[in-house]
Coordinates of C-alpha atoms and ligand atoms in Angstrom, one line a residue:
Chain A
X1 CA 250.0 110.1 42.4
X2 CA 248.5 113.6 43.1
X3 CA 245.0 114.3 42.2
X4 CA 246.0 116.7 39.6
X5 CA 248.2 114.3 38.0
X6 CA 245.5 111.6 38.1
X7 CA 243.2 113.9 36.2
X8 CA 245.8 114.5 33.6
X9 CA 246.6 110.8 33.2
X10 CA 243.2 109.1 33.7
X11 CA 240.9 112.1 32.8
X12 CA 239.4 111.8 36.2
X13 CA 240.5 112.0 39.9
X14 CA 240.9 108.2 39.7
X15 CA 243.9 106.6 41.2
X16 CA 244.2 102.7 41.1
X17 CA 245.0 101.1 44.4
X18 CA 248.6 100.3 44.8
X19 CA 247.8 96.7 46.1
X20 CA 244.7 95.6 44.3
X21 CA 244.7 97.9 41.5
X22 CA 241.0 98.6 42.1
X23 CA 240.0 102.1 41.0
X24 CA 239.7 104.7 43.6
X25 CA 237.9 108.1 43.2
X26 CA 239.9 110.7 45.2
X27 CA 237.5 113.2 46.6
X28 CA 238.2 116.7 45.2
X29 CA 236.1 118.4 48.0
X30 CA 238.4 118.6 51.0
X31 CA 237.2 119.4 54.5
X32 CA 239.3 121.0 57.3
X33 CA 237.6 120.5 60.7
X34 CA 237.9 122.9 63.6
X35 CA 235.3 123.3 66.4
X36 CA 234.4 126.2 68.3
X37 CA 233.5 125.3 71.9
X38 CA 231.9 127.6 74.5
X39 CA 233.9 127.9 77.7
X40 CA 231.8 130.9 79.1
X41 CA 230.4 128.7 81.8
X42 CA 233.8 127.8 83.2
X43 CA 235.9 130.9 82.4
X44 CA 237.1 131.1 86.0
X45 CA 238.9 128.0 85.4
X46 CA 241.1 129.6 82.8
X47 CA 241.6 132.8 85.0
X48 CA 242.5 130.5 87.8
X49 CA 245.2 128.8 85.5
X50 CA 246.7 132.3 84.8
X51 CA 247.1 132.7 88.6
X52 CA 248.7 129.3 89.0
X53 CA 245.6 127.8 90.6
X54 CA 243.9 124.7 89.7
X55 CA 240.1 125.4 90.2
X56 CA 237.2 123.2 90.6
X57 CA 233.5 124.0 91.1
X58 CA 231.8 123.0 94.3
X59 CA 228.0 122.9 94.8
X60 CA 226.3 124.2 97.9
X61 CA 225.3 120.6 98.6
X62 CA 229.1 119.7 98.9
X63 CA 229.7 117.9 95.6
X64 CA 233.0 118.8 94.0
X65 CA 233.2 118.8 90.0
X66 CA 236.5 118.4 88.3
X67 CA 236.6 119.2 85.2
X68 CA 234.5 122.0 86.4
X69 CA 230.8 121.7 85.8
X70 CA 228.3 124.5 85.8
X71 CA 225.3 122.6 87.1
X72 CA 224.7 120.2 89.8
X73 CA 222.5 117.1 89.0
X74 CA 222.3 116.2 92.7
X75 CA 220.3 119.2 93.8
X76 CA 219.6 120.8 90.5
X77 CA 221.1 124.1 91.6
X78 CA 223.5 126.0 89.5
X79 CA 225.1 128.0 92.3
X80 CA 228.7 126.9 92.3
X81 CA 231.5 128.1 94.3
X82 CA 235.1 128.0 92.8
X83 CA 237.6 126.1 95.0
X84 CA 241.3 125.7 94.6
X85 CA 242.4 122.1 94.4
X86 CA 245.4 121.1 96.6
X87 CA 247.3 119.9 93.4
X88 CA 248.7 116.6 95.0
X89 CA 247.5 113.0 94.8
X90 CA 248.3 109.4 93.8
X91 CA 248.9 108.3 90.2
X92 CA 246.3 105.4 89.3
X93 CA 247.2 104.7 85.7
X94 CA 249.3 105.6 82.9
X95 CA 250.1 105.1 79.2
X96 CA 252.4 106.5 76.6
X97 CA 251.0 107.5 73.3
X98 CA 253.5 106.3 70.7
X99 CA 251.2 106.5 67.6
X100 CA 250.0 110.0 67.8
X101 CA 247.1 111.7 66.1
X102 CA 248.4 114.1 63.2
X103 CA 247.3 116.9 65.2
X104 CA 249.7 116.0 68.0
X105 CA 252.6 114.8 65.7
X106 CA 254.7 117.8 66.6
X107 CA 255.2 116.3 70.1
X108 CA 257.3 113.5 70.9
X109 CA 255.5 110.3 72.4
X110 CA 253.8 111.6 75.4
X111 CA 252.7 110.0 78.6
X112 CA 249.0 110.4 79.8
X113 CA 248.2 109.6 83.4
X114 CA 245.0 109.8 85.7
X115 CA 245.7 110.7 89.3
X116 CA 243.4 110.7 92.3
X117 CA 243.8 114.1 94.1
X118 CA 243.7 114.4 97.8
X119 CA 240.7 116.5 97.4
X120 CA 238.9 113.4 96.1
X121 CA 238.5 114.2 92.4
X122 CA 240.4 112.6 89.6
X123 CA 242.4 114.4 87.0
X124 CA 243.6 113.2 83.5
X125 CA 246.6 115.0 82.1
X126 CA 250.1 114.5 80.6
X127 CA 252.6 113.0 82.9
X128 CA 256.2 114.4 83.0
X129 CA 258.6 111.8 84.4
X130 CA 259.8 108.4 83.7
X131 CA 256.8 106.5 82.5
X132 CA 256.6 103.7 85.0
X133 CA 253.6 102.7 87.0
X134 CA 254.0 101.6 90.6
X135 CA 251.4 101.4 93.4
X136 CA 251.0 104.6 95.5
X137 CA 253.1 106.8 93.3
X138 CA 252.6 110.4 94.6
X139 CA 252.3 113.2 92.0
X140 CA 251.6 116.8 91.9
X141 CA 249.9 118.9 89.5
X142 CA 252.0 121.6 87.8
X143 CA 250.7 124.5 85.6
X144 CA 253.0 124.8 82.6
X145 CA 252.9 126.5 79.2
X146 CA 252.6 124.0 76.3
X147 CA 254.3 124.2 73.0
X148 CA 251.4 126.1 71.4
X149 CA 252.0 128.9 73.9
X150 CA 249.0 128.5 76.2
X151 CA 248.8 127.2 79.9
X152 CA 247.9 123.6 80.7
X153 CA 248.5 121.3 83.7
X154 CA 250.7 118.3 84.0
X155 CA 251.1 115.5 86.5
X156 CA 254.7 115.3 87.9
X157 CA 256.1 112.5 90.3
X158 CA 257.0 113.7 93.7
Chain B
X1 CA 204.6 91.1 73.9
X2 CA 206.1 89.5 70.9
X3 CA 209.6 87.9 71.0
X4 CA 212.1 88.5 68.2
X5 CA 213.9 85.9 66.3
X6 CA 216.7 86.2 63.8
X7 CA 215.6 84.4 60.7
X8 CA 218.3 85.3 58.2
X9 CA 221.9 86.5 58.3
X10 CA 224.6 87.7 55.9
X11 CA 228.1 88.8 56.4
X12 CA 230.6 90.4 54.0
X13 CA 234.3 89.7 53.8
X14 CA 236.0 91.9 56.3
X15 CA 239.1 93.7 55.4
X16 CA 240.4 96.4 53.1
X17 CA 237.6 96.6 50.6
X18 CA 238.8 98.8 47.9
X19 CA 236.9 96.8 45.4
X20 CA 233.5 98.0 46.5
X21 CA 231.7 101.2 47.5
X22 CA 229.4 101.6 50.6
X23 CA 225.9 100.3 48.8
X24 CA 227.9 97.4 47.1
X25 CA 229.5 96.5 50.4
X26 CA 226.0 96.6 52.2
X27 CA 224.4 94.5 49.5
X28 CA 227.0 91.7 50.1
X29 CA 225.6 91.1 53.4
X30 CA 222.0 92.1 52.8
X31 CA 221.6 89.8 49.8
X32 CA 222.6 86.8 51.9
X33 CA 220.3 87.7 54.7
X34 CA 217.4 88.1 52.5
X35 CA 218.2 84.8 50.8
X36 CA 218.7 83.0 54.1
X37 CA 215.4 84.4 55.3
X38 CA 213.7 83.6 52.2
X39 CA 212.4 87.2 51.8
X40 CA 212.3 89.9 49.2
X41 CA 213.2 93.5 49.9
X42 CA 209.4 94.3 49.7
X43 CA 208.8 92.0 52.7
X44 CA 210.9 94.3 54.9
X45 CA 208.7 96.5 57.0
X46 CA 211.3 98.7 58.8
X47 CA 215.1 98.8 58.6
X48 CA 217.8 100.1 60.9
X49 CA 221.4 100.9 59.7
X50 CA 224.2 101.0 62.2
X51 CA 226.9 103.3 60.8
X52 CA 229.3 105.6 62.5
X53 CA 230.5 106.9 59.1
X54 CA 232.5 110.1 60.2
X55 CA 235.4 108.7 57.9
X56 CA 233.3 107.8 54.9
X57 CA 231.5 109.9 52.3
X58 CA 227.8 108.9 52.4
X59 CA 225.8 110.2 55.3
X60 CA 222.4 109.0 54.4
X61 CA 223.1 105.2 54.3
X62 CA 219.5 104.2 55.0
X63 CA 218.4 106.3 52.0
X64 CA 221.4 105.1 49.8
X65 CA 220.2 101.6 50.6
X66 CA 216.5 102.3 50.1
X67 CA 217.5 103.4 46.7
X68 CA 220.1 100.5 46.0
X69 CA 218.0 97.7 47.4
X70 CA 214.5 98.6 46.7
X71 CA 213.6 99.3 50.4
X72 CA 211.9 102.8 49.6
X73 CA 209.5 103.9 50.9
X74 CA 209.7 101.7 54.2
X75 CA 210.7 103.4 57.4
X76 CA 214.3 103.4 58.5
X77 CA 216.7 104.9 60.9
X78 CA 220.6 105.4 61.1
X79 CA 222.0 104.5 64.7
X80 CA 225.3 105.4 66.2
X81 CA 226.8 104.2 69.6
X82 CA 230.6 104.3 68.7
X83 CA 231.9 100.7 68.4
X84 CA 228.7 99.4 69.8
X85 CA 226.8 100.8 67.0
X86 CA 225.8 97.4 65.5
X87 CA 224.3 96.3 68.8
X88 CA 222.4 99.7 69.1
X89 CA 220.9 99.0 65.7
X90 CA 219.8 95.6 66.8
X91 CA 218.4 97.2 69.9
X92 CA 216.2 99.4 67.8
X93 CA 215.0 96.4 65.7
X94 CA 214.4 94.3 68.7
X95 CA 212.3 97.0 70.5
X96 CA 210.4 97.6 67.2
X97 CA 209.3 93.9 67.1
X98 CA 208.8 93.6 70.9
X99 CA 206.5 96.5 70.9
X100 CA 204.5 95.1 68.0
X101 CA 205.3 98.0 65.6
X102 CA 206.8 95.9 63.1
X103 CA 206.9 92.1 62.3
X104 CA 210.0 91.8 60.0
X105 CA 212.9 94.2 60.5
X106 CA 216.3 94.3 58.7
X107 CA 219.3 95.3 60.7
X108 CA 222.3 96.3 58.8
X109 CA 225.7 97.2 60.2
X110 CA 228.2 98.8 57.9
X111 CA 231.5 100.8 58.0
X112 CA 233.9 101.8 55.2
X113 CA 236.8 103.2 57.4
X114 CA 239.2 103.0 54.5
X115 CA 237.4 105.8 52.7
X116 CA 239.7 108.0 54.6
X117 CA 243.5 107.8 55.0
X118 CA 244.8 106.0 58.1
X119 CA 245.9 109.1 59.9
X120 CA 242.5 110.7 59.6
X121 CA 240.9 107.6 61.0
X122 CA 243.4 107.6 64.0
X123 CA 242.6 111.3 64.5
X124 CA 238.8 110.7 64.5
X125 CA 238.7 107.6 66.5
X126 CA 240.7 109.1 69.3
X127 CA 237.8 111.6 69.8
X128 CA 235.3 109.2 71.3
X129 CA 235.6 110.1 75.0
X130 CA 235.3 113.5 76.3
X131 CA 236.5 115.5 73.3
X132 CA 237.5 118.6 75.1
X133 CA 239.1 117.4 78.4
X134 CA 240.8 114.4 76.8
X135 CA 241.5 114.6 73.2
X136 CA 241.7 118.5 72.5
X137 CA 244.0 118.9 75.5
X138 CA 245.9 115.8 75.9
X139 CA 245.7 113.9 72.6
X140 CA 244.4 110.6 74.0
X141 CA 244.0 107.9 71.4
X142 CA 241.5 105.1 71.2
X143 CA 244.5 102.5 72.1
X144 CA 245.5 105.0 74.8
X145 CA 242.1 104.8 76.6
X146 CA 242.4 100.9 76.8
X147 CA 246.2 101.2 77.6
X148 CA 245.2 103.2 80.7
X149 CA 243.1 100.2 81.7
X150 CA 245.8 97.7 80.7
X151 CA 248.5 99.3 83.0
X152 CA 246.0 99.7 85.9
X153 CA 245.0 96.2 85.5
X154 CA 248.6 94.8 85.1
X155 CA 249.7 96.7 88.2
X156 CA 246.8 95.5 90.4
X157 CA 246.7 91.9 89.4
X158 CA 250.3 91.1 88.0
X159 CA 249.1 90.3 84.5
X160 CA 252.0 90.6 81.9
X161 CA 252.3 91.6 78.4
X162 CA 252.6 88.0 77.4
X163 CA 249.2 87.3 79.1
X164 CA 247.7 89.9 76.8
X165 CA 249.5 88.3 73.8
X166 CA 247.6 85.2 74.5
X167 CA 244.3 86.8 73.6
X168 CA 245.7 88.0 70.2
X169 CA 247.2 84.5 69.5
X170 CA 243.8 83.0 70.0
X171 CA 242.0 85.6 67.9
X172 CA 244.5 84.8 65.0
X173 CA 244.1 81.1 65.6
X174 CA 240.3 81.2 64.9
X175 CA 240.6 84.0 62.4
X176 CA 242.7 81.8 60.2
X177 CA 239.6 79.4 60.1
X178 CA 237.1 82.2 59.3
X179 CA 236.9 82.9 55.6
X180 CA 235.2 86.3 56.3
X181 CA 238.2 87.3 58.5
X182 CA 240.6 90.3 57.8
X183 CA 243.6 88.4 59.1
X184 CA 243.8 84.7 58.3
X185 CA 247.3 83.9 59.6
X186 CA 248.3 82.4 62.9
X187 CA 250.8 84.2 65.1
X188 CA 253.0 83.3 68.1
X189 CA 254.0 85.2 71.3
X190 CA 257.2 86.3 69.6
X191 CA 255.3 88.1 66.9
X192 CA 253.2 90.0 69.4
X193 CA 256.1 90.8 71.7
X194 CA 258.3 92.3 69.0
X195 CA 255.6 94.5 67.7
X196 CA 256.0 98.3 68.3
X197 CA 254.2 100.0 71.1
X198 CA 251.1 101.9 69.9
X199 CA 250.1 103.1 73.5
X200 CA 252.2 101.5 76.0
X201 CA 251.7 98.7 77.2
X202 CA 249.7 97.9 74.2
X203 CA 251.5 96.8 71.1
X204 CA 250.6 96.5 67.4
X205 CA 249.3 92.9 67.9
X206 CA 247.1 94.0 70.9
X207 CA 245.0 96.1 68.6
X208 CA 242.2 95.5 66.3
X209 CA 242.7 96.7 62.7
X210 CA 240.9 99.4 60.7
X211 CA 238.4 97.4 58.6
X212 CA 235.7 97.9 55.9
X213 CA 232.8 95.5 56.2
X214 CA 229.1 94.9 56.6
X215 CA 226.8 92.4 58.3
X216 CA 223.1 92.0 58.3
X217 CA 220.4 90.1 60.1
X218 CA 216.6 89.8 59.6
X219 CA 214.5 89.9 62.7
X220 CA 210.9 88.4 62.8
X221 CA 208.1 88.4 65.4
X222 CA 206.5 85.4 66.9
X223 CA 203.6 85.9 64.4
X224 CA 205.8 85.9 61.3
X225 CA 208.0 82.9 62.5
X226 CA 204.8 80.9 62.8
X227 CA 203.2 82.3 59.6
X228 CA 206.4 81.5 57.6
X229 CA 207.1 78.3 59.3
X230 CA 210.7 79.2 59.9
X231 CA 212.7 76.4 61.0
X232 CA 216.3 77.9 61.3
X233 CA 216.1 80.7 63.7
X234 CA 217.7 82.0 66.8
X235 CA 215.8 84.1 69.5
X236 CA 217.0 87.2 71.2
X237 CA 216.5 86.1 74.8
X238 CA 217.7 89.2 76.5
X239 CA 219.7 92.4 76.1
X240 CA 221.2 94.7 78.6
X241 CA 222.4 98.1 77.8
X242 CA 224.8 100.4 79.9
X243 CA 226.3 103.8 79.6
X244 CA 229.7 105.1 81.1
X245 CA 231.0 108.5 81.7
X246 CA 232.7 110.2 78.7
X247 CA 235.7 111.3 80.8
X248 CA 237.7 108.4 82.2
X249 CA 238.8 110.4 85.2
X250 CA 235.2 110.4 86.3
X251 CA 235.4 106.7 86.9
X252 CA 236.2 105.0 90.0
X253 CA 238.2 102.0 88.6
X254 CA 240.3 101.2 85.6
X255 CA 240.4 97.4 85.7
X256 CA 236.9 96.9 84.6
X257 CA 234.0 98.6 82.8
X258 CA 231.2 99.4 85.1
X259 CA 228.7 99.9 82.1
X260 CA 229.5 96.3 80.9
X261 CA 228.9 94.8 84.4
X262 CA 225.6 96.7 84.5
X263 CA 224.5 95.5 81.0
X264 CA 225.5 91.9 81.9
X265 CA 223.6 91.9 85.1
X266 CA 220.4 93.0 83.2
X267 CA 220.9 90.5 80.5
X268 CA 221.4 87.7 83.0
X269 CA 218.4 88.7 85.0
X270 CA 216.2 88.7 81.9
X271 CA 217.6 85.4 80.6
X272 CA 217.7 83.8 84.0
X273 CA 221.3 83.1 83.9
X274 CA 223.2 82.4 87.1
X275 CA 226.5 80.8 86.2
X276 CA 227.3 82.1 82.6
X277 CA 230.4 80.1 82.0
X278 CA 228.3 76.9 82.6
X279 CA 225.0 78.0 81.0
X280 CA 226.4 79.6 77.8
X281 CA 227.9 77.6 75.0
X282 CA 230.2 80.4 74.0
X283 CA 230.5 84.1 73.6
X284 CA 231.6 87.0 71.4
X285 CA 233.2 89.6 73.4
X286 CA 234.4 93.1 72.3
X287 CA 238.2 92.6 72.0
X288 CA 239.1 95.8 70.3
X289 CA 242.3 95.5 72.4
X290 CA 243.5 92.4 74.1
X291 CA 243.0 94.0 77.5
X292 CA 239.4 94.4 76.6
X293 CA 238.8 90.8 76.3
X294 CA 240.4 90.0 79.7
X295 CA 238.3 92.6 81.3
X296 CA 235.1 91.1 79.5
X297 CA 235.7 87.7 81.0
X298 CA 235.5 89.4 84.5
X299 CA 232.8 91.9 83.7
X300 CA 230.6 89.0 82.2
X301 CA 231.3 86.8 85.3
X302 CA 233.1 84.1 83.4
X303 CA 235.6 84.2 86.2
X304 CA 236.2 86.4 89.3
X305 CA 237.6 89.8 89.2
X306 CA 241.4 89.9 88.8
X307 CA 241.3 86.3 87.3
X308 CA 240.5 87.1 83.6
X309 CA 244.2 87.1 82.6
X310 CA 244.4 83.5 84.0
X311 CA 241.7 82.3 81.6
X312 CA 243.8 83.6 78.7
X313 CA 247.0 82.4 80.1
X314 CA 245.6 78.8 80.6
X315 CA 243.8 78.8 77.2
X316 CA 240.5 78.5 78.9
X317 CA 238.6 80.2 76.3
X318 CA 239.5 78.1 73.3
X319 CA 236.9 75.5 72.2
X320 CA 237.1 72.7 74.8
X321 CA 238.0 75.1 77.6
X322 CA 235.9 76.7 80.3
X323 CA 234.0 78.8 77.7
X324 CA 234.8 79.4 74.1
X325 CA 235.3 83.0 73.3
X326 CA 235.6 84.8 70.0
X327 CA 236.1 81.7 67.9
X328 CA 235.3 83.7 64.9
X329 CA 238.7 85.5 65.4
X330 CA 237.0 88.4 67.2
X331 CA 237.5 92.1 66.4
X332 CA 241.3 91.4 66.6
X333 CA 241.6 89.0 63.6
X334 CA 238.1 89.1 62.0
X335 CA 238.4 92.9 61.9
X336 CA 236.4 95.7 63.4
X337 CA 234.2 97.6 60.9
X338 CA 232.8 99.8 63.8
X339 CA 229.1 99.8 62.7
X340 CA 229.1 96.2 61.5
X341 CA 230.7 94.6 64.6
X342 CA 227.7 94.1 66.8
X343 CA 225.6 92.7 63.9
X344 CA 228.6 90.3 63.0
X345 CA 228.5 89.1 66.5
X346 CA 224.7 88.3 66.1
X347 CA 225.5 86.4 62.8
X348 CA 228.2 84.5 64.7
X349 CA 225.7 83.7 67.5
X350 CA 223.3 82.4 64.8
X351 CA 226.0 80.3 63.0
X352 CA 227.3 78.9 66.2
X353 CA 223.9 78.0 67.8
X354 CA 222.6 76.4 64.5
X355 CA 226.0 74.6 64.1
X356 CA 226.8 76.3 60.8
X357 CA 230.2 77.6 61.7
X358 CA 233.3 76.8 59.7
X359 CA 235.3 73.7 60.2
X360 CA 237.8 73.9 63.3
X361 CA 235.8 76.7 64.9
X362 CA 232.3 75.2 65.8
X363 CA 231.7 75.2 69.5
X364 CA 229.9 72.4 71.2
X365 CA 226.3 73.4 71.6
X366 CA 224.7 71.9 74.7
X367 CA 222.7 74.7 76.2
X368 CA 221.7 76.4 73.2
X369 CA 222.6 79.8 74.3
X370 CA 225.4 82.4 73.1
X371 CA 226.4 85.8 74.4
X372 CA 227.5 89.0 72.5
X373 CA 229.2 91.7 74.5
X374 CA 229.7 94.9 72.4
X375 CA 231.2 98.0 73.8
X376 CA 231.3 101.5 72.5
X377 CA 234.4 103.5 73.2
X378 CA 235.9 102.5 76.4
X379 CA 232.8 101.4 78.2
X380 CA 231.0 104.5 77.0
X381 CA 228.4 102.2 75.8
X382 CA 227.8 98.5 76.6
X383 CA 225.4 96.0 75.2
X384 CA 225.1 92.6 76.3
X385 CA 222.8 90.3 74.1
X386 CA 221.8 86.8 74.9
X387 CA 220.8 84.5 71.8
X388 CA 219.1 81.2 72.3
X389 CA 217.7 78.3 70.2
X390 CA 214.6 78.0 72.5
X391 CA 212.1 81.0 72.7
X392 CA 212.0 82.6 76.1
Ligands
ZN1 ZN1 224.4 120.1 94.4

């Protein structure tokens, strides 16, 4: 039963529960959620993707951050150098998301993996390939365009 | 410094609770807790509400309950730590008593997850890790997080999907004996194995359900316990707390939860426990997914790393085994109303230690110590609490 129909029938936006018959008030105030997140501090990362590069930040103290981070808690400096990762490593774990969030329902079930890149950092991304996990599986990172039309990165078995 | 004792407990029926709204659901457990502590709302000095609540309508639950249950104008606080919200609420109550700021604190955990349609709950619950780098970009779900642990664990140690199924079967075995549980039906390996994949390798029966429920405990200081002459009580002996990185890719290992190991180490040190499987009478561990219970056995030192699945395979965590775990049905069968779960574990510790558990699920109480392991997210938060009959 739709809310409008319920109001007509019951006099209120009340729909009895299908199973128990308990009266449920259906909220008339609907909320759509969309966040606005700042990527100003890591905009080089997106410029890099456009050039086919996977970029990380590297602090003067030597610490590498991926996902890129603007500030270094080790030495408390914020003077980062942007470095290009080699885009190869070993797949450490994998899953296939069958029950998808509504906001991802326009995709078929997708595999998500975590790989440790040869540069020492780990990366979480979609995995394109037969979803089987075996020890030492080498993967590369490919920069691809996703369904929504913007660039992202994926793990692909080598 | 005062110690804190649980002097009253209450628990609502967990499940799909379309018959009650938020304050009515809260009152179900609060009323029982007040009655078992022999207290009136006016006796409560401070109260804490554990509630995540993004899926439900009322945001100001402490005020809602101040109004509904005559707790105004007492001080209060709403606490959130994902699925460890209930234990975080206990943490606040416990520290309030230990510090001497309060002598009687009510801790309430509540969640009405079914005020939102299932798809919305799935959408919202997947956002607990690193929202931007995991959810927004790659649509990782909550089962997906634990599935990443399950496949890494299975690859490293050779555990199978049937081993995971054993955890679910035990949960349902005891859930069937718990009148407050959401699922009260036993299942077998075949049932689990033919379930559809939610996030490979986890299937439907590897996952805890979406639940409405509330649980409540009342904490009292040494002074109050003495003054009131409380006979039935359970002390909080120790609590360890840990936090993990938001993004899973920032972690070294996917076969264990570092934050849980850290919290356990603190709790054992404070409670002077060296061999937990011998010195505890049982435990409630956070089995939001079957793999989580197996990792918990290891993170809590009930067995060596890599041997947790063997405990499940051999049935060593049933009553009569090495150490009884989740003999209330666990999150898997009892249900997992996020904010209430940690408080529900405390209620179970109280019942078990005072030998008040239902027929067929009462553990043997020899040491007078029970452990609760409550995880928020995928080790994003970890609370390990040790309850005991004897004051520290
Ligand atoms: Zn640095």
